[in-house]
Amino acid sequence: DTGVSQDPRHKITKRGQNVTFRCDPISEHNRLYWYRQTLGQGPEFLTYFQNEAQLEKSRLLSDRFSAERPKGSFSTLEIQRTEQGDSAMYLCASSPGTGVEKLFFGSGTQLSVL
Amino acid sequence: DQQVKQNSPSLSVQEGRISILNCDYTNSMFDYFLWYKKYPAEGPTFLISISSIKDKNEDGRFTVFLNKSAKHLSLHIVPSQPGDSAVYFCAASGGERDDKIIFGKGTRLHILP
């Protein structure tokens, strides 16, 4: 068990550029979650997957955000046409997916949009 | 609309004393509650949880109390240790009906020597 891995740890980009983050969950974990955290706030739910199926996407998430989990293993989160307001820590978490249970978080990807 | 509220942004407690962190929720459909701890530059780590069928759950120095009628829960840490200095997040879930987990804004706990 190597834990949840996120890549990159840091990303600096210019406004208008596209960025993609990767998350590798704990192996055999069926559930995968994406959260966003800004300074002074708690993790804000973005979306989650059960295997390769996307179960829910937050209403707060604009169409510029898209997430995939094509083979039910790793996941990618893409932000198109980045804006300064997208600057945040993007956290990925996974769980075995047998019901409501604790999440195992990665260390996050810190995005800075200049 | 903040469904999980932690109204104290920070708390300072003397080492060895009890730390009490509070959390309120507004959604009566929540039936599973969790506490997470976060150090700088790391993701949150699970601390303790409680189901709505219980009013107390204990794990070592950590105890969570749930008051469903008041929609309030609290985390007690006894005795507080320097390594407990971190940000604590309260979180809640609707269980089988809606199992995504919603977090509060967090409380920063400082343990004073």
PDB file of C-alpha atoms in Angstrom:
ATOM      1  CA  ASP A   1       0.000   0.000   0.000  1.00  0.00           C
ATOM      2  CA  THR A   2       1.837   3.055  -1.272  1.00  0.00           C
ATOM      3  CA  GLY A   3      -0.920   5.546  -0.564  1.00  0.00           C
ATOM      4  CA  VAL A   4      -2.647   7.971  -2.916  1.00  0.00           C
ATOM      5  CA  SER A   5      -0.220   9.595  -5.317  1.00  0.00           C
ATOM      6  CA  GLN A   6      -0.782  12.917  -7.089  1.00  0.00           C
ATOM      7  CA  ASP A   7       1.268  14.446  -9.864  1.00  0.00           C
ATOM      8  CA  PRO A   8       2.522  17.110 -10.160  1.00  0.00           C
ATOM      9  CA  ARG A   9       2.874  18.488  -6.618  1.00  0.00           C
ATOM     10  CA  HIS A  10       3.034  22.037  -7.932  1.00  0.00           C
ATOM     11  CA  LYS A  11       1.891  23.637 -11.179  1.00  0.00           C
ATOM     12  CA  ILE A  12       2.329  27.239 -12.254  1.00  0.00           C
ATOM     13  CA  THR A  13       0.536  28.289 -15.399  1.00  0.00           C
ATOM     14  CA  LYS A  14      -0.567  31.393 -17.223  1.00  0.00           C
ATOM     15  CA  ARG A  15      -4.193  32.391 -17.432  1.00  0.00           C
ATOM     16  CA  GLY A  16      -5.882  30.800 -20.423  1.00  0.00           C
ATOM     17  CA  GLN A  17      -3.697  27.700 -20.510  1.00  0.00           C
ATOM     18  CA  ASN A  18      -4.976  24.162 -20.005  1.00  0.00           C
ATOM     19  CA  VAL A  19      -3.668  22.002 -17.174  1.00  0.00           C
ATOM     20  CA  THR A  20      -4.071  18.320 -16.326  1.00  0.00           C
ATOM     21  CA  PHE A  21      -3.483  16.615 -12.994  1.00  0.00           C
ATOM     22  CA  ARG A  22      -3.115  12.912 -12.326  1.00  0.00           C
ATOM     23  CA  CYS A  23      -4.170  10.853  -9.337  1.00  0.00           C
ATOM     24  CA  ASP A  24      -3.209   7.253  -8.623  1.00  0.00           C
ATOM     25  CA  PRO A  25      -5.429   5.847  -5.869  1.00  0.00           C
ATOM     26  CA  ILE A  26      -4.599   3.047  -3.475  1.00  0.00           C
ATOM     27  CA  SER A  27      -4.741  -0.138  -5.518  1.00  0.00           C
ATOM     28  CA  GLU A  28      -8.087  -1.917  -5.448  1.00  0.00           C
ATOM     29  CA  HIS A  29      -9.871   1.163  -4.117  1.00  0.00           C
ATOM     30  CA  ASN A  30     -13.059   1.511  -6.126  1.00  0.00           C
ATOM     31  CA  ARG A  31     -13.966   5.033  -5.125  1.00  0.00           C
ATOM     32  CA  LEU A  32     -11.981   8.075  -6.202  1.00  0.00           C
ATOM     33  CA  TYR A  33     -12.762  11.658  -5.210  1.00  0.00           C
ATOM     34  CA  TRP A  34     -11.537  15.078  -6.303  1.00  0.00           C
ATOM     35  CA  TYR A  35     -11.676  18.028  -3.927  1.00  0.00           C
ATOM     36  CA  ARG A  36     -10.423  21.601  -4.162  1.00  0.00           C
ATOM     37  CA  GLN A  37      -9.118  23.588  -1.203  1.00  0.00           C
ATOM     38  CA  THR A  38      -8.373  27.294  -1.002  1.00  0.00           C
ATOM     39  CA  LEU A  39      -6.750  29.192   1.846  1.00  0.00           C
ATOM     40  CA  GLY A  40      -8.881  29.216   4.986  1.00  0.00           C
ATOM     41  CA  GLN A  41     -11.450  26.836   3.554  1.00  0.00           C
ATOM     42  CA  GLY A  42     -12.112  23.150   3.897  1.00  0.00           C
ATOM     43  CA  PRO A  43     -11.903  20.702   1.015  1.00  0.00           C
ATOM     44  CA  GLU A  44     -14.694  21.464  -1.460  1.00  0.00           C
ATOM     45  CA  PHE A  45     -16.235  18.478  -3.245  1.00  0.00           C
ATOM     46  CA  LEU A  46     -15.743  18.482  -7.029  1.00  0.00           C
ATOM     47  CA  THR A  47     -16.605  15.002  -8.290  1.00  0.00           C
ATOM     48  CA  TYR A  48     -16.282  11.298  -7.552  1.00  0.00           C
ATOM     49  CA  PHE A  49     -16.073   7.964  -9.316  1.00  0.00           C
ATOM     50  CA  GLN A  50     -17.126   4.421  -8.578  1.00  0.00           C
ATOM     51  CA  ASN A  51     -14.659   2.452 -10.694  1.00  0.00           C
ATOM     52  CA  GLU A  52     -14.814   4.185 -14.101  1.00  0.00           C
ATOM     53  CA  ALA A  53     -18.303   5.659 -13.617  1.00  0.00           C
ATOM     54  CA  GLN A  54     -18.539   9.316 -12.628  1.00  0.00           C
ATOM     55  CA  LEU A  55     -21.282   9.387  -9.981  1.00  0.00           C
ATOM     56  CA  GLU A  56     -21.684  13.092  -9.383  1.00  0.00           C
ATOM     57  CA  LYS A  57     -20.186  16.406 -10.389  1.00  0.00           C
ATOM     58  CA  SER A  58     -20.563  19.464  -8.192  1.00  0.00           C
ATOM     59  CA  ARG A  59     -22.942  22.131  -9.470  1.00  0.00           C
ATOM     60  CA  LEU A  60     -20.241  24.644  -8.612  1.00  0.00           C
ATOM     61  CA  LEU A  61     -17.921  23.107 -11.184  1.00  0.00           C
ATOM     62  CA  SER A  62     -17.857  24.980 -14.466  1.00  0.00           C
ATOM     63  CA  ASP A  63     -17.744  23.271 -17.844  1.00  0.00           C
ATOM     64  CA  ARG A  64     -14.040  24.084 -18.012  1.00  0.00           C
ATOM     65  CA  PHE A  65     -13.422  21.262 -15.548  1.00  0.00           C
ATOM     66  CA  SER A  66     -13.502  17.644 -16.626  1.00  0.00           C
ATOM     67  CA  ALA A  67     -12.426  14.456 -14.891  1.00  0.00           C
ATOM     68  CA  GLU A  68     -11.936  10.943 -16.160  1.00  0.00           C
ATOM     69  CA  ARG A  69     -11.117   7.550 -14.760  1.00  0.00           C
ATOM     70  CA  PRO A  70     -10.944   5.512 -17.961  1.00  0.00           C
ATOM     71  CA  LYS A  71     -10.014   2.094 -16.631  1.00  0.00           C
ATOM     72  CA  GLY A  72     -11.170   2.451 -13.076  1.00  0.00           C
ATOM     73  CA  SER A  73      -7.628   2.943 -11.824  1.00  0.00           C
ATOM     74  CA  PHE A  74      -5.897   6.336 -12.125  1.00  0.00           C
ATOM     75  CA  SER A  75      -7.843   9.528 -12.742  1.00  0.00           C
ATOM     76  CA  THR A  76      -7.120  12.828 -14.468  1.00  0.00           C
ATOM     77  CA  LEU A  77      -8.583  16.251 -13.771  1.00  0.00           C
ATOM     78  CA  GLU A  78      -8.329  18.779 -16.602  1.00  0.00           C
ATOM     79  CA  ILE A  79      -8.964  22.486 -16.345  1.00  0.00           C
ATOM     80  CA  GLN A  80      -9.331  24.304 -19.640  1.00  0.00           C
ATOM     81  CA  ARG A  81      -8.724  28.034 -20.133  1.00  0.00           C
ATOM     82  CA  THR A  82      -7.510  28.495 -16.577  1.00  0.00           C
ATOM     83  CA  GLU A  83      -8.507  31.589 -14.614  1.00  0.00           C
ATOM     84  CA  GLN A  84      -6.849  33.163 -11.592  1.00  0.00           C
ATOM     85  CA  GLY A  85      -9.755  31.964  -9.466  1.00  0.00           C
ATOM     86  CA  ASP A  86      -8.747  28.380 -10.230  1.00  0.00           C
ATOM     87  CA  SER A  87      -5.641  28.791  -8.067  1.00  0.00           C
ATOM     88  CA  ALA A  88      -6.049  26.260  -5.261  1.00  0.00           C
ATOM     89  CA  MET A  89      -4.885  22.944  -3.863  1.00  0.00           C
ATOM     90  CA  TYR A  90      -6.490  20.063  -5.762  1.00  0.00           C
ATOM     91  CA  LEU A  91      -6.842  16.995  -3.574  1.00  0.00           C
ATOM     92  CA  CYS A  92      -7.524  13.447  -4.645  1.00  0.00           C
ATOM     93  CA  ALA A  93      -8.794  10.770  -2.271  1.00  0.00           C
ATOM     94  CA  SER A  94      -9.763   7.129  -2.557  1.00  0.00           C
ATOM     95  CA  SER A  95     -11.703   4.586  -0.528  1.00  0.00           C
ATOM     96  CA  PRO A  96     -12.491   0.874  -0.845  1.00  0.00           C
ATOM     97  CA  GLY A  97     -16.013   1.801  -1.927  1.00  0.00           C
ATOM     98  CA  THR A  98     -17.974  -0.539   0.292  1.00  0.00           C
ATOM     99  CA  GLY A  99     -20.103   2.242   1.719  1.00  0.00           C
ATOM    100  CA  VAL A 100     -19.591   5.395   3.685  1.00  0.00           C
ATOM    101  CA  GLU A 101     -16.097   5.208   5.023  1.00  0.00           C
ATOM    102  CA  LYS A 102     -12.956   7.150   5.582  1.00  0.00           C
ATOM    103  CA  LEU A 103     -11.125   8.643   2.644  1.00  0.00           C
ATOM    104  CA  PHE A 104      -7.400   8.359   2.074  1.00  0.00           C
ATOM    105  CA  PHE A 105      -6.047  11.615   0.678  1.00  0.00           C
ATOM    106  CA  GLY A 106      -3.029  12.350  -1.465  1.00  0.00           C
ATOM    107  CA  SER A 107      -0.761  15.310  -0.776  1.00  0.00           C
ATOM    108  CA  GLY A 108      -2.463  17.393  -3.427  1.00  0.00           C
ATOM    109  CA  THR A 109      -1.470  19.461  -6.461  1.00  0.00           C
ATOM    110  CA  GLN A 110      -0.984  23.164  -5.773  1.00  0.00           C
ATOM    111  CA  LEU A 111      -2.081  25.167  -8.815  1.00  0.00           C
ATOM    112  CA  SER A 112      -1.063  28.795  -9.271  1.00  0.00           C
ATOM    113  CA  VAL A 113      -2.576  30.680 -12.202  1.00  0.00           C
ATOM    114  CA  LEU A 114      -0.702  33.877 -13.053  1.00  0.00           C
TER     115      LEU A 114
ATOM    116  CA  ASP B   1     -24.644  27.327   1.696  1.00  0.00           C
ATOM    117  CA  GLN B   2     -22.349  25.875   4.339  1.00  0.00           C
ATOM    118  CA  GLN B   3     -23.836  22.559   5.417  1.00  0.00           C
ATOM    119  CA  VAL B   4     -21.015  21.800   7.854  1.00  0.00           C
ATOM    120  CA  LYS B   5     -19.929  24.696  10.035  1.00  0.00           C
ATOM    121  CA  GLN B   6     -16.879  25.110  12.204  1.00  0.00           C
ATOM    122  CA  ASN B   7     -17.295  28.537  13.728  1.00  0.00           C
ATOM    123  CA  SER B   8     -13.950  28.742  15.508  1.00  0.00           C
ATOM    124  CA  PRO B   9     -11.130  29.381  13.023  1.00  0.00           C
ATOM    125  CA  SER B  10      -8.519  28.749  15.698  1.00  0.00           C
ATOM    126  CA  LEU B  11      -8.081  27.424  19.209  1.00  0.00           C
ATOM    127  CA  SER B  12      -5.128  27.513  21.609  1.00  0.00           C
ATOM    128  CA  VAL B  13      -4.826  24.955  24.405  1.00  0.00           C
ATOM    129  CA  GLN B  14      -2.151  24.287  26.994  1.00  0.00           C
ATOM    130  CA  GLU B  15      -0.268  21.010  26.605  1.00  0.00           C
ATOM    131  CA  GLY B  16      -1.818  18.333  28.810  1.00  0.00           C
ATOM    132  CA  ARG B  17      -5.234  20.002  28.944  1.00  0.00           C
ATOM    133  CA  ILE B  18      -8.382  19.060  27.031  1.00  0.00           C
ATOM    134  CA  SER B  19      -8.976  20.383  23.515  1.00  0.00           C
ATOM    135  CA  ILE B  20     -12.608  20.663  22.429  1.00  0.00           C
ATOM    136  CA  LEU B  21     -13.378  21.339  18.777  1.00  0.00           C
ATOM    137  CA  ASN B  22     -16.958  22.018  17.766  1.00  0.00           C
ATOM    138  CA  CYS B  23     -18.948  21.451  14.606  1.00  0.00           C
ATOM    139  CA  ASP B  24     -22.545  22.172  13.591  1.00  0.00           C
ATOM    140  CA  TYR B  25     -24.443  20.880  10.590  1.00  0.00           C
ATOM    141  CA  THR B  26     -27.633  21.945   8.881  1.00  0.00           C
ATOM    142  CA  ASN B  27     -28.551  18.952   6.729  1.00  0.00           C
ATOM    143  CA  SER B  28     -30.768  16.551   8.694  1.00  0.00           C
ATOM    144  CA  MET B  29     -30.034  13.840   6.113  1.00  0.00           C
ATOM    145  CA  PHE B  30     -26.443  13.552   7.296  1.00  0.00           C
ATOM    146  CA  ASP B  31     -25.982  10.335   9.233  1.00  0.00           C
ATOM    147  CA  TYR B  32     -22.244   9.735   9.284  1.00  0.00           C
ATOM    148  CA  PHE B  33     -19.659  12.143  10.637  1.00  0.00           C
ATOM    149  CA  LEU B  34     -15.885  12.199  10.468  1.00  0.00           C
ATOM    150  CA  TRP B  35     -12.974  14.226  11.777  1.00  0.00           C
ATOM    151  CA  TYR B  36      -9.810  14.744   9.754  1.00  0.00           C
ATOM    152  CA  LYS B  37      -6.491  16.243  10.745  1.00  0.00           C
ATOM    153  CA  LYS B  38      -4.233  18.154   8.362  1.00  0.00           C
ATOM    154  CA  TYR B  39      -0.604  19.193   8.641  1.00  0.00           C
ATOM    155  CA  PRO B  40       0.890  21.789   6.245  1.00  0.00           C
ATOM    156  CA  ALA B  41       1.820  20.465   2.790  1.00  0.00           C
ATOM    157  CA  GLU B  42       0.028  17.169   3.433  1.00  0.00           C
ATOM    158  CA  GLY B  43      -3.414  15.844   2.602  1.00  0.00           C
ATOM    159  CA  PRO B  44      -5.977  15.410   5.393  1.00  0.00           C
ATOM    160  CA  THR B  45      -5.745  12.183   7.387  1.00  0.00           C
ATOM    161  CA  PHE B  46      -8.666  10.389   8.996  1.00  0.00           C
ATOM    162  CA  LEU B  47      -8.947  10.666  12.752  1.00  0.00           C
ATOM    163  CA  ILE B  48     -12.246   9.304  14.032  1.00  0.00           C
ATOM    164  CA  SER B  49     -15.847   8.860  12.894  1.00  0.00           C
ATOM    165  CA  ILE B  50     -19.315   8.350  14.329  1.00  0.00           C
ATOM    166  CA  SER B  51     -22.574   7.014  12.970  1.00  0.00           C
ATOM    167  CA  SER B  52     -25.836   8.751  13.764  1.00  0.00           C
ATOM    168  CA  ILE B  53     -27.034   5.702  15.694  1.00  0.00           C
ATOM    169  CA  LYS B  54     -24.415   6.475  18.348  1.00  0.00           C
ATOM    170  CA  ASP B  55     -23.844   9.513  20.529  1.00  0.00           C
ATOM    171  CA  LYS B  56     -20.228   8.816  21.443  1.00  0.00           C
ATOM    172  CA  ASN B  57     -17.201   7.130  19.926  1.00  0.00           C
ATOM    173  CA  GLU B  58     -13.821   6.863  21.574  1.00  0.00           C
ATOM    174  CA  ASP B  59     -10.384   6.003  20.201  1.00  0.00           C
ATOM    175  CA  GLY B  60      -7.493   6.503  22.575  1.00  0.00           C
ATOM    176  CA  ARG B  61      -7.117  10.193  23.375  1.00  0.00           C
ATOM    177  CA  PHE B  62      -9.853  11.130  20.892  1.00  0.00           C
ATOM    178  CA  THR B  63     -13.584  11.113  21.601  1.00  0.00           C
ATOM    179  CA  VAL B  64     -16.333  12.359  19.334  1.00  0.00           C
ATOM    180  CA  PHE B  65     -19.745  13.278  20.749  1.00  0.00           C
ATOM    181  CA  LEU B  66     -22.858  13.628  18.604  1.00  0.00           C
ATOM    182  CA  ASN B  67     -26.013  15.520  19.595  1.00  0.00           C
ATOM    183  CA  LYS B  68     -28.480  14.869  16.777  1.00  0.00           C
ATOM    184  CA  SER B  69     -31.257  17.037  18.157  1.00  0.00           C
ATOM    185  CA  ALA B  70     -28.913  20.015  18.233  1.00  0.00           C
ATOM    186  CA  LYS B  71     -27.165  18.992  14.988  1.00  0.00           C
ATOM    187  CA  HIS B  72     -23.892  19.382  16.812  1.00  0.00           C
ATOM    188  CA  LEU B  73     -20.790  17.302  17.264  1.00  0.00           C
ATOM    189  CA  SER B  74     -17.568  17.844  19.111  1.00  0.00           C
ATOM    190  CA  LEU B  75     -14.101  16.317  19.185  1.00  0.00           C
ATOM    191  CA  HIS B  76     -12.341  16.012  22.527  1.00  0.00           C
ATOM    192  CA  ILE B  77      -8.591  15.425  22.729  1.00  0.00           C
ATOM    193  CA  VAL B  78      -7.295  14.459  26.151  1.00  0.00           C
ATOM    194  CA  PRO B  79      -4.530  15.065  27.040  1.00  0.00           C
ATOM    195  CA  SER B  80      -3.447  17.476  24.307  1.00  0.00           C
ATOM    196  CA  GLN B  81       0.061  16.957  22.962  1.00  0.00           C
ATOM    197  CA  PRO B  82       2.347  19.166  20.842  1.00  0.00           C
ATOM    198  CA  GLY B  83       1.880  16.860  17.837  1.00  0.00           C
ATOM    199  CA  ASP B  84      -1.840  17.627  17.922  1.00  0.00           C
ATOM    200  CA  SER B  85      -1.162  21.114  16.552  1.00  0.00           C
ATOM    201  CA  ALA B  86      -2.823  20.986  13.131  1.00  0.00           C
ATOM    202  CA  VAL B  87      -5.986  21.973  11.283  1.00  0.00           C
ATOM    203  CA  TYR B  88      -8.994  19.805  12.144  1.00  0.00           C
ATOM    204  CA  PHE B  89     -11.838  19.334   9.675  1.00  0.00           C
ATOM    205  CA  CYS B  90     -15.291  18.136  10.548  1.00  0.00           C
ATOM    206  CA  ALA B  91     -17.014  16.246   7.720  1.00  0.00           C
ATOM    207  CA  ALA B  92     -20.408  14.672   7.128  1.00  0.00           C
ATOM    208  CA  SER B  93     -22.131  12.307   4.744  1.00  0.00           C
ATOM    209  CA  GLY B  94     -25.705  11.290   3.945  1.00  0.00           C
ATOM    210  CA  GLY B  95     -24.764   7.620   4.086  1.00  0.00           C
ATOM    211  CA  GLU B  96     -26.351   5.299   1.560  1.00  0.00           C
ATOM    212  CA  ARG B  97     -28.640   8.050   0.280  1.00  0.00           C
ATOM    213  CA  ASP B  98     -25.800  10.425  -0.608  1.00  0.00           C
ATOM    214  CA  ASP B  99     -22.384   9.181   0.356  1.00  0.00           C
ATOM    215  CA  LYS B 100     -20.180  12.026  -0.824  1.00  0.00           C
ATOM    216  CA  ILE B 101     -18.390  13.654   2.091  1.00  0.00           C
ATOM    217  CA  ILE B 102     -18.825  17.370   2.818  1.00  0.00           C
ATOM    218  CA  PHE B 103     -16.198  19.232   4.859  1.00  0.00           C
ATOM    219  CA  GLY B 104     -16.291  22.239   7.149  1.00  0.00           C
ATOM    220  CA  LYS B 105     -13.781  25.093   6.925  1.00  0.00           C
ATOM    221  CA  GLY B 106     -11.571  23.721   9.664  1.00  0.00           C
ATOM    222  CA  THR B 107     -10.251  24.816  13.052  1.00  0.00           C
ATOM    223  CA  ARG B 108      -6.550  25.424  13.585  1.00  0.00           C
ATOM    224  CA  LEU B 109      -5.477  23.969  16.918  1.00  0.00           C
ATOM    225  CA  HIS B 110      -2.361  25.318  18.642  1.00  0.00           C
ATOM    226  CA  ILE B 111      -0.995  23.324  21.558  1.00  0.00           C
ATOM    227  CA  LEU B 112       0.995  25.633  23.825  1.00  0.00           C
ATOM    228  CA  PRO B 113       4.002  24.333  25.798  1.00  0.00           C
TER     229      PRO B 113
END
